[in-house]
PDB file of C-alpha atoms and ligand atoms in Angstrom:
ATOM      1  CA  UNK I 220      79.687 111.832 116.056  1.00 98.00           C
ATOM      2  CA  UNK I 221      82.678 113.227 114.068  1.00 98.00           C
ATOM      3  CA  UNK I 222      85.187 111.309 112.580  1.00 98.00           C
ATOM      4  CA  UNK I 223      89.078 112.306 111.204  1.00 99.00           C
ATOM      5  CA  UNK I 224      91.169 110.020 109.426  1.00 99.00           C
ATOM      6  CA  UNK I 225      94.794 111.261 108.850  1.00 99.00           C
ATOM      7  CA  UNK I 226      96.066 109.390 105.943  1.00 98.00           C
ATOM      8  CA  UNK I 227      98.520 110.074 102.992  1.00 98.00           C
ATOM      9  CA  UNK I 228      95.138 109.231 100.410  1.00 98.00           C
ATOM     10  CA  UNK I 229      92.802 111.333 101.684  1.00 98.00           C
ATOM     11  CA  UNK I 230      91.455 111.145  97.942  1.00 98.00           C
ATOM     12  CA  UNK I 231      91.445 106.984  98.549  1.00 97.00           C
ATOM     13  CA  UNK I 232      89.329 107.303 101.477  1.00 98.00           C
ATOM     14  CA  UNK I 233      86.158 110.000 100.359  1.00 98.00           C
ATOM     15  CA  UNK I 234      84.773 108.283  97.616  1.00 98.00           C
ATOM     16  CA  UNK I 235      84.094 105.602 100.044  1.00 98.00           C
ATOM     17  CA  UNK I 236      82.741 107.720 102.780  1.00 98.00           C
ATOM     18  CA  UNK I 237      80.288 109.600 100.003  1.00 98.00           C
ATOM     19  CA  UNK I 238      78.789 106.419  98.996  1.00 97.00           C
ATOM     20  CA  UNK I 239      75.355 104.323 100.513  1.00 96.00           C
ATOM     21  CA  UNK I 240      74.938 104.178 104.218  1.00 96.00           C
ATOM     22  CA  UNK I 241      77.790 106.488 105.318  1.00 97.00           C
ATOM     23  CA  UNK I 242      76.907 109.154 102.838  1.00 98.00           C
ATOM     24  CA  UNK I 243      73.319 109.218 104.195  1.00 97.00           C
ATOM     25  CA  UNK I 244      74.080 109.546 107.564  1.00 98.00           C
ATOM     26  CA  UNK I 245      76.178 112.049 107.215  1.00 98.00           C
ATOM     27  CA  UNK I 246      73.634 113.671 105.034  1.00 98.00           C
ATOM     28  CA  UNK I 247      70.974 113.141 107.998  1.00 97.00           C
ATOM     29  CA  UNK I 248      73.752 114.556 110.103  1.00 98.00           C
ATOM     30  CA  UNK I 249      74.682 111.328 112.576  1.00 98.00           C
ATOM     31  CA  UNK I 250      78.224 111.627 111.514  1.00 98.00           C
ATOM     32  CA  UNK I 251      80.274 113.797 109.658  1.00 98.00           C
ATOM     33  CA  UNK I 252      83.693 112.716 108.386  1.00 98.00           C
ATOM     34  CA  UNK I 253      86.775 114.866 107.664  1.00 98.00           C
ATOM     35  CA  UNK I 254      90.152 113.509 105.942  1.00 98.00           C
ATOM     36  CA  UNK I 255      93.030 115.298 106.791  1.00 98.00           C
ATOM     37  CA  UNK I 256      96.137 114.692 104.758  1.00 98.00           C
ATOM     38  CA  UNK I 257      99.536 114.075 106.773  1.00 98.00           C
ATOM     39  CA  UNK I 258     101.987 115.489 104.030  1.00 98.00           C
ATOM     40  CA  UNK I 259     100.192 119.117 104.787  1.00 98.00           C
ATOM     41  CA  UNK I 260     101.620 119.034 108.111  1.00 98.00           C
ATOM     42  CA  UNK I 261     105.550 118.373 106.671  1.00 98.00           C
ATOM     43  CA  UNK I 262     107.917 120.751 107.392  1.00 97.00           C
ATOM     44  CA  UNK I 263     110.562 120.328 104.772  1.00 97.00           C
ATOM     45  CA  UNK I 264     110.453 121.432 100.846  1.00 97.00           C
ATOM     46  CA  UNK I 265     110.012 117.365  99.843  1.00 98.00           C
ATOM     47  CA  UNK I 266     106.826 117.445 101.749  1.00 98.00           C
ATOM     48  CA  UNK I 267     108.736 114.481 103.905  1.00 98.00           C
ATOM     49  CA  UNK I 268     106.324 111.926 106.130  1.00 98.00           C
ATOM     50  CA  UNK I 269     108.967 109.275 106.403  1.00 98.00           C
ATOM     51  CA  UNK I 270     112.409 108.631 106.666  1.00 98.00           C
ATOM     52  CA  UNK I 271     115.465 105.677 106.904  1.00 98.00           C
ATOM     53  CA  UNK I 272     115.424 103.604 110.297  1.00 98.00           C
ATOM     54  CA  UNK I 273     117.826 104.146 113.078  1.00 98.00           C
ATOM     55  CA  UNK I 274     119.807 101.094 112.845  1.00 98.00           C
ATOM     56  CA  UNK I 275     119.424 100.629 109.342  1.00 98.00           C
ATOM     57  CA  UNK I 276     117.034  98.066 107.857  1.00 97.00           C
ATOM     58  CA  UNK I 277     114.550  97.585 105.362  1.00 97.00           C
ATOM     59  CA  UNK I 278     111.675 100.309 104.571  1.00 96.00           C
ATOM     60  CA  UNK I 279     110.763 103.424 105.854  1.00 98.00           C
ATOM     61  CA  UNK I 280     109.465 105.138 108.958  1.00 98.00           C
ATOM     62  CA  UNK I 281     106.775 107.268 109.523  1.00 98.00           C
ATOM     63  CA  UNK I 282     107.902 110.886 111.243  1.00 98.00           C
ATOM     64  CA  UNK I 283     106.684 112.218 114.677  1.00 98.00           C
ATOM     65  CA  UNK I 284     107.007 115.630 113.338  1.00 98.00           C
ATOM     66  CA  UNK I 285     104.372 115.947 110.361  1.00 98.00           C
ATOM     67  CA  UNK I 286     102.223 113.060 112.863  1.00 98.00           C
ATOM     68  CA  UNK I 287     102.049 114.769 115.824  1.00 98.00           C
ATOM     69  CA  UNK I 288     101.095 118.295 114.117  1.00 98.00           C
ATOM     70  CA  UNK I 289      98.287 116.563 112.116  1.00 98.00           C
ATOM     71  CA  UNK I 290      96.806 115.353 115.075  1.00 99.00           C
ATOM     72  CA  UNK I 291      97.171 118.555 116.973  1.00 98.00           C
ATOM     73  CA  UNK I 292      95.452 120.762 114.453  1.00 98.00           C
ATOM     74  CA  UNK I 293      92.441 118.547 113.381  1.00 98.00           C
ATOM     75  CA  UNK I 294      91.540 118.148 117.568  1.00 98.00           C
ATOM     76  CA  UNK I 295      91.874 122.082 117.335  1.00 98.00           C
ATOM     77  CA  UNK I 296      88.883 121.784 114.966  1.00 98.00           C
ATOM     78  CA  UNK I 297      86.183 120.599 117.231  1.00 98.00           C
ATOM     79  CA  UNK I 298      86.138 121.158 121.664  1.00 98.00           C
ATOM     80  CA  UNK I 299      84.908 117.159 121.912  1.00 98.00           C
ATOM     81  CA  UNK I 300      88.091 114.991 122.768  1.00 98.00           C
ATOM     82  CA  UNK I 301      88.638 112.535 120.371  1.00 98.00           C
ATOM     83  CA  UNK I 302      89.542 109.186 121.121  1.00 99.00           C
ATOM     84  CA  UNK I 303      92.448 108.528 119.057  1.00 99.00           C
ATOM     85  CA  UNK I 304      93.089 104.550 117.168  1.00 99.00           C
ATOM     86  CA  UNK I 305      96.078 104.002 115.133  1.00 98.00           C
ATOM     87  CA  UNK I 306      95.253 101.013 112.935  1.00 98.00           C
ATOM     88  CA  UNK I 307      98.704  98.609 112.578  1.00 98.00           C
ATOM     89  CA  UNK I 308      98.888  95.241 112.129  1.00 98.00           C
ATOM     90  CA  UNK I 309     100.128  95.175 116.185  1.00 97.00           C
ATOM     91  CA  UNK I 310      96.811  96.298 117.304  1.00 98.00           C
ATOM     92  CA  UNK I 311      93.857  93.879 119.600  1.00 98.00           C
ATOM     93  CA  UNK I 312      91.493  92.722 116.727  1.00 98.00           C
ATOM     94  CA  UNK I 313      88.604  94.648 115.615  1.00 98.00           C
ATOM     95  CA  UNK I 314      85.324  93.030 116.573  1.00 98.00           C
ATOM     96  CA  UNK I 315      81.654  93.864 116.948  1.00 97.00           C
ATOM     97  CA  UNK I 316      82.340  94.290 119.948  1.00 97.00           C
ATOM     98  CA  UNK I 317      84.772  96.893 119.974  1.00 98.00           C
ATOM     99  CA  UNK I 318      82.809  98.696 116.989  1.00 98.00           C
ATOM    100  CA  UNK I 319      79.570  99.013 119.063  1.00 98.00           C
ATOM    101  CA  UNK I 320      82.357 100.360 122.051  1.00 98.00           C
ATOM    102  CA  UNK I 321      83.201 102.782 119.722  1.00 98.00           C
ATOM    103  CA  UNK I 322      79.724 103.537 118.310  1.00 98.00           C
ATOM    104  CA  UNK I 323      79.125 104.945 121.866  1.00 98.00           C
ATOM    105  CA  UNK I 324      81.867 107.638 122.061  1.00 98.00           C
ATOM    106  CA  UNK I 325      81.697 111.417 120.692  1.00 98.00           C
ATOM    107  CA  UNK I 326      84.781 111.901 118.714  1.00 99.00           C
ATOM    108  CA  UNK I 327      87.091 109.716 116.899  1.00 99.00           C
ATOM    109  CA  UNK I 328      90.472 110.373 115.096  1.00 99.00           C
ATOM    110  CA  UNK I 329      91.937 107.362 113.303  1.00 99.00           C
ATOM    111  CA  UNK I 330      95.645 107.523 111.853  1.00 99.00           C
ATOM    112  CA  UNK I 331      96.307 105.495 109.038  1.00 98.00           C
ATOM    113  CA  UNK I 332     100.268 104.372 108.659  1.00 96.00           C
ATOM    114  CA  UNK I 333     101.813 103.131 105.091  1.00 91.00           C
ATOM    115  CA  UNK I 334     105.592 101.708 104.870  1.00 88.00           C
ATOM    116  CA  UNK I 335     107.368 100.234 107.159  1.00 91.00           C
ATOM    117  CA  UNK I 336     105.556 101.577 110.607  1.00 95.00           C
ATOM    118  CA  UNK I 337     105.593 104.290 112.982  1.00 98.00           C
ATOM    119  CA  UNK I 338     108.318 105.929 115.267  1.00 98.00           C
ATOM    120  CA  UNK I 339     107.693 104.174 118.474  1.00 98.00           C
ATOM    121  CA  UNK I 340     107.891 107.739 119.960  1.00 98.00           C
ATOM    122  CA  UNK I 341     104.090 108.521 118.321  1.00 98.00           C
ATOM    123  CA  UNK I 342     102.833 105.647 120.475  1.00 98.00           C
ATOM    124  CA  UNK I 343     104.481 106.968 123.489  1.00 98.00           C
ATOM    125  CA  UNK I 344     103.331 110.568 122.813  1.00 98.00           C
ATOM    126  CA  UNK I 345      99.630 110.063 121.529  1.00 98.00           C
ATOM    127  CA  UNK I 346      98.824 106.834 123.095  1.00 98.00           C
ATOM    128  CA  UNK I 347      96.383 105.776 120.812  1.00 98.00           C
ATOM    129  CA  UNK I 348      94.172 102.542 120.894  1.00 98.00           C
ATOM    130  CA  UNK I 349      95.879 100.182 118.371  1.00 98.00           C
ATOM    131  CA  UNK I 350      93.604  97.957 116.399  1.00 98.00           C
ATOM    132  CA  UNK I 351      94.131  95.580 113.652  1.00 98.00           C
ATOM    133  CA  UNK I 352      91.591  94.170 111.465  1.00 98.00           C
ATOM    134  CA  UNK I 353      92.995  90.953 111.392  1.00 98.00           C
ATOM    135  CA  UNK I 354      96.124  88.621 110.651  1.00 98.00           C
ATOM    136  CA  UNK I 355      96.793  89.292 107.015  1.00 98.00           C
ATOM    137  CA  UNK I 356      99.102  92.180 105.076  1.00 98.00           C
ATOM    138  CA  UNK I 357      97.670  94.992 104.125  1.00 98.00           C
ATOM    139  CA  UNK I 358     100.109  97.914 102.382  1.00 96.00           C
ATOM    140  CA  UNK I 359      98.674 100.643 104.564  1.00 98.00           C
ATOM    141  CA  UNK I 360      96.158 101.535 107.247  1.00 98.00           C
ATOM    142  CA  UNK I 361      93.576 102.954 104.840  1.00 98.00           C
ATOM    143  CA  UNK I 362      91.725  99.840 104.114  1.00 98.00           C
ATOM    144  CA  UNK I 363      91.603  99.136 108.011  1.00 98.00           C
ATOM    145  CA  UNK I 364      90.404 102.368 108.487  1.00 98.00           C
ATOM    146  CA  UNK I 365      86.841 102.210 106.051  1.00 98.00           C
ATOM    147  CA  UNK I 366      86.652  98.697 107.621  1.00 98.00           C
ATOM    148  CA  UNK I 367      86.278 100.290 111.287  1.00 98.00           C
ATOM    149  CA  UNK I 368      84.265 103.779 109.947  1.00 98.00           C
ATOM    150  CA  UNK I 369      81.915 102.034 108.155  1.00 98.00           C
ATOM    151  CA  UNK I 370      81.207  99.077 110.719  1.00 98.00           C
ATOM    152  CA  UNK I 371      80.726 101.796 113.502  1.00 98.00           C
ATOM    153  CA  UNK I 372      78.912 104.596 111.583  1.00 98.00           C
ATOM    154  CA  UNK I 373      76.273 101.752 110.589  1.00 97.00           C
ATOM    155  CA  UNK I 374      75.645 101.509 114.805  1.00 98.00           C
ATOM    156  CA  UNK I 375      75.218 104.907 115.009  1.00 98.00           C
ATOM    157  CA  UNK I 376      70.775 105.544 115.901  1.00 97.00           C
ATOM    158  CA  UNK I 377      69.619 106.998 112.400  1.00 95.00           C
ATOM    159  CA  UNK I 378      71.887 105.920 110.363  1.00 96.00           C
ATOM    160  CA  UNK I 379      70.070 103.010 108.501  1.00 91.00           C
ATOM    161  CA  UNK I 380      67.155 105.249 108.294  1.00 79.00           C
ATOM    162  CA  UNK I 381      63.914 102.485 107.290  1.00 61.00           C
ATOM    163  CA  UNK I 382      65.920  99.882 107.427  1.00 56.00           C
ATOM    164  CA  UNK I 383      65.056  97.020 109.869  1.00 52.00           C
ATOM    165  CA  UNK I 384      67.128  96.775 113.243  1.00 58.00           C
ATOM    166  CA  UNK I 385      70.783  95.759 113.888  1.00 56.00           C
ATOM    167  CA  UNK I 386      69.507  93.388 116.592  1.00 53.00           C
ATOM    168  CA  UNK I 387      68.547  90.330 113.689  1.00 52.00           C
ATOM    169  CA  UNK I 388      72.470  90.566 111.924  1.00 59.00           C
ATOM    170  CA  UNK I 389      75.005  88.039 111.991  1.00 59.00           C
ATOM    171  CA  UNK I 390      77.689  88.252 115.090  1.00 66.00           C
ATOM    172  CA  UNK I 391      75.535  90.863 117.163  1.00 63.00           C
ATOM    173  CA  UNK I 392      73.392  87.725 118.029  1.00 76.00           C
ATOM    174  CA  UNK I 393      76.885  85.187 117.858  1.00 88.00           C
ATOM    175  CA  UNK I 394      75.240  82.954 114.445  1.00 93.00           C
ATOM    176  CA  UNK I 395      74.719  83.578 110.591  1.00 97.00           C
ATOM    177  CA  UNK I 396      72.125  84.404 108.995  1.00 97.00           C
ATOM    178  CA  UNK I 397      69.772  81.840 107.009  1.00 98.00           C
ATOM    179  CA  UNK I 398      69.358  81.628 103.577  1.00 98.00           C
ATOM    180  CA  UNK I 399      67.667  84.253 100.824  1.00 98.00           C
ATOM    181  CA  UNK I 400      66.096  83.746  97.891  1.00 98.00           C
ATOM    182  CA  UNK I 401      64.125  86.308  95.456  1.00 98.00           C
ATOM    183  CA  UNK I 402      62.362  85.892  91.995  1.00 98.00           C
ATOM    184  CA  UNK I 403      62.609  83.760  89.736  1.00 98.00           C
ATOM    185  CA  UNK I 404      61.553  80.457  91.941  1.00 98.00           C
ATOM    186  CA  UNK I 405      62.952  78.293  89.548  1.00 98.00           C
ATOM    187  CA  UNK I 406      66.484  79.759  87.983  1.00 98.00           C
ATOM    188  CA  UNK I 407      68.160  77.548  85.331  1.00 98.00           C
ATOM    189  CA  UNK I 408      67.093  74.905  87.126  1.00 98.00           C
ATOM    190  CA  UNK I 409      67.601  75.947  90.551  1.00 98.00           C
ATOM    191  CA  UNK I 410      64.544  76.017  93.237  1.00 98.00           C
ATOM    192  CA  UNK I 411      63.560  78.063  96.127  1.00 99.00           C
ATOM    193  CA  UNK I 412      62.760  76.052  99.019  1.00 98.00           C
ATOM    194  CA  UNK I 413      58.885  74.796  99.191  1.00 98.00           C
ATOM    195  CA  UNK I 414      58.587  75.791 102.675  1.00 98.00           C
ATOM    196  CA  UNK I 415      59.039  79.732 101.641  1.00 98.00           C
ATOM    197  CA  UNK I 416      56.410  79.602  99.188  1.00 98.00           C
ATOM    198  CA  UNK I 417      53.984  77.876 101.635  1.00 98.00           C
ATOM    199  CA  UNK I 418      52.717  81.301 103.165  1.00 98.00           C
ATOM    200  CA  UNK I 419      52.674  79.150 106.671  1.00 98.00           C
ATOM    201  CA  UNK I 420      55.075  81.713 108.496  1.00 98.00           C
ATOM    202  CA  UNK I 421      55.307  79.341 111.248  1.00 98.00           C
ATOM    203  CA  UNK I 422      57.001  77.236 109.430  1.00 98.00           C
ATOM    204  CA  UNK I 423      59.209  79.694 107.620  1.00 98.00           C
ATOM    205  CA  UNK I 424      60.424  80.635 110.741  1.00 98.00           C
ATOM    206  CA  UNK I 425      61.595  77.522 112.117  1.00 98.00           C
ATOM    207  CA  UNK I 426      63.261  76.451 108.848  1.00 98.00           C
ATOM    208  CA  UNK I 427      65.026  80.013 109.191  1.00 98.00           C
ATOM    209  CA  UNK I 428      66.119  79.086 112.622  1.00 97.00           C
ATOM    210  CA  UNK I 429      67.584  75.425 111.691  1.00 98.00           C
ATOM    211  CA  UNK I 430      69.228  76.673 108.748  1.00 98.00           C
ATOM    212  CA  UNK I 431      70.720  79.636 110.593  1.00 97.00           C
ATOM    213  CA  UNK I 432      72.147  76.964 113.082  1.00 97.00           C
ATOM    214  CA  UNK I 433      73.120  74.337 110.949  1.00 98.00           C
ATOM    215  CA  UNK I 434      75.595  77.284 109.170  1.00 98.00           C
ATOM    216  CA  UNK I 435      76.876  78.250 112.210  1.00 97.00           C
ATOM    217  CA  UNK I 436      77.617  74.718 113.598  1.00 97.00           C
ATOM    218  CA  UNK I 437      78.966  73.992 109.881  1.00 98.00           C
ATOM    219  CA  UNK I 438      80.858  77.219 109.052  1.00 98.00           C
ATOM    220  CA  UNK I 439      81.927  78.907 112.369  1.00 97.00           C
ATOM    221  CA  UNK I 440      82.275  76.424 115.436  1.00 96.00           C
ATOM    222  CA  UNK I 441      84.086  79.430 117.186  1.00 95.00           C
ATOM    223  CA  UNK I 442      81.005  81.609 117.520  1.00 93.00           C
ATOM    224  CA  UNK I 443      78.436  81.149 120.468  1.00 84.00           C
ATOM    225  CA  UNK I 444      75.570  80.891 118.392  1.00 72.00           C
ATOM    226  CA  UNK I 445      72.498  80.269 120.850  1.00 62.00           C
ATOM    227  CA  UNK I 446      69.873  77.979 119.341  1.00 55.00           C
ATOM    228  CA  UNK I 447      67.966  78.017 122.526  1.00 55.00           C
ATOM    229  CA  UNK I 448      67.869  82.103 122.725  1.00 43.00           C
ATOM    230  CA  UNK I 449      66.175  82.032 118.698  1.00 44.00           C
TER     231      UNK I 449
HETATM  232  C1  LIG R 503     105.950  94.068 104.863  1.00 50.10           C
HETATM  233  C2  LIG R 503     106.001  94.802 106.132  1.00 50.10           C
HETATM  234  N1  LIG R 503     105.655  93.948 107.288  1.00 50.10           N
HETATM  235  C3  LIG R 503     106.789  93.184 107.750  1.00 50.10           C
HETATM  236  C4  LIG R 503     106.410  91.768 107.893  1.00 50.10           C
HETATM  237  C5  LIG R 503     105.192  94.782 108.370  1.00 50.10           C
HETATM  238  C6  LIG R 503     104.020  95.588 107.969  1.00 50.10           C
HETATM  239  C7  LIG R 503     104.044  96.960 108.064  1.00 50.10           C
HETATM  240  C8  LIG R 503     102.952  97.701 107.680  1.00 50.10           C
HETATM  241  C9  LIG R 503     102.868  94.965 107.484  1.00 50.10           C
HETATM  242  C10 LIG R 503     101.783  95.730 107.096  1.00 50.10           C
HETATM  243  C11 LIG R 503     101.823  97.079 107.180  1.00 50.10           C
HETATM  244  C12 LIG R 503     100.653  97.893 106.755  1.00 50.10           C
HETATM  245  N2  LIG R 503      99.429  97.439 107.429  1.00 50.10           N
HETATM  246  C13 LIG R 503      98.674  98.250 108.127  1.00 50.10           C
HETATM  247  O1  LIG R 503      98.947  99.430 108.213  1.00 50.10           O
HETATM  248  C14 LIG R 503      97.517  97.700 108.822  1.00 50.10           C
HETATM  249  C15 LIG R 503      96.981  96.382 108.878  1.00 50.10           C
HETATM  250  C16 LIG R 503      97.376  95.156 108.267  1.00 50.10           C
HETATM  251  O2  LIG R 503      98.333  95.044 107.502  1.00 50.10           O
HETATM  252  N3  LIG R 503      96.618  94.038 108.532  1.00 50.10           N
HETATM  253  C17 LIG R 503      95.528  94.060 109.346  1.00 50.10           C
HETATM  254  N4  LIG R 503      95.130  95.168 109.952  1.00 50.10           N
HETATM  255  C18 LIG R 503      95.854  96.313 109.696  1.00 50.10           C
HETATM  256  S1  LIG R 503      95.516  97.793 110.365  1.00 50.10           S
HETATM  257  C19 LIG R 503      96.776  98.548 109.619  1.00 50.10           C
END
């Protein structure tokens, strides 16, 4: 898979990308990832992405112009289409779901917006997915934007190299995960639970399973979380 993110902090965005899981599967070559700043597509001597709203108002507005010549030059780079997702706090919320949809796809191009919003005219022209991560503020789309690489990148085969399957996480079976517990078995005070120390993995496993339903039931009502499927 290849990724671009258009964003005005390209230099936000790479550290992130060149750190744990994402750096080693682009290293193992499952993804590569390419940040493309929008001000190197301006056309004026300010290096201007934004301007004052039509109408007046509060804030500023991100251009068409500098926008929609980012987006034509980085799909220049590679023959596969990309499917393009503008993340704004308007978009269908992100889920597991929609990350494994997009774990199955060739190409994506993500556009990250700061200030006010976008011309309406770059929704009409690029018709891009819109996705937020969910209903709080954030100042720009670059957060949103390692929240969705690094959730789909992680789907991608090879990319957790050793590690054990996706199929045992939280959400991709609908209920959270049980408890942990490492060395010491007694901290300040504080024990592991008998049963894990028994060796009787029987056992372990059904504890594992009620306390992996009692947190759901407890914590989050809202997901399916199917007992009777453990
Ligand atoms: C203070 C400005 N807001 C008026 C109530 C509108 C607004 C514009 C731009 C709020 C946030 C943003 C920047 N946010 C994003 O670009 C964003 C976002 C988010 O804020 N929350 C959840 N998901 C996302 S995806 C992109």
């Amino acid at each position: 898979m290849r990724i671009d993110v258009l964003t005005l902090f390209p230099g936000v965005m790479e550290p992130f990308f060149a750190a744990s899981i994402i750096a080693r599967a682009q290293a193992a070559g499952v993804v590569s990832i390419h940040c493309t700043n929008i001000r190197a597509s301006a056309t004026d001597r300010h290096g201007s992405v934004d301007d004052r709203p039509f109408g007046g108002g509060p804030g500023m507005v991100m251009m068409c112009g500098p926008l929609f010549d980012a987006v034509e030059r980085v799909e220049r780079e590679d023959p596969r289409p990309a499917t393009r997702i503008m993340l704004t706090p308007q978009g269908e919320r992100f889920t597991q779901e929609i990350a494994g949809e997009l774990a199955g796809l060739k190409r994506l191009l993500l556009i990250c917006g700061h200030y006010e919003g976008f011309d309406e005219r770059i929704r009409e022209g690029l018709k891009p997915r819109e996705i937020s991560i969910g209903d709080y503020v954030l100042s720009g789309g670059e957060a949103a934007a390692m929240v969705v690489v690094d959730a789909v990148v992680r789907l991608l085969p090879g990319a957790l190299g050793g590690e054990q399957s996706i199929e045992h996480e939280s959400f991709s079976d609908g209920r959270l995960e049980y408890p942990h517990y490492t060395r010491p078995r007694d901290f300040r005070g504080l024990k592991v639970p008998e049963v894990l120390l028994s060796g009787d993995h029987d056992r372990i496993e059904k504890w594992r399973q009620s306390e992996s339903d009692r947190r759901t039931r407890q914590r989050r009502p809202d997901l399916p979380g199917k007992p009777e499927n453990a």
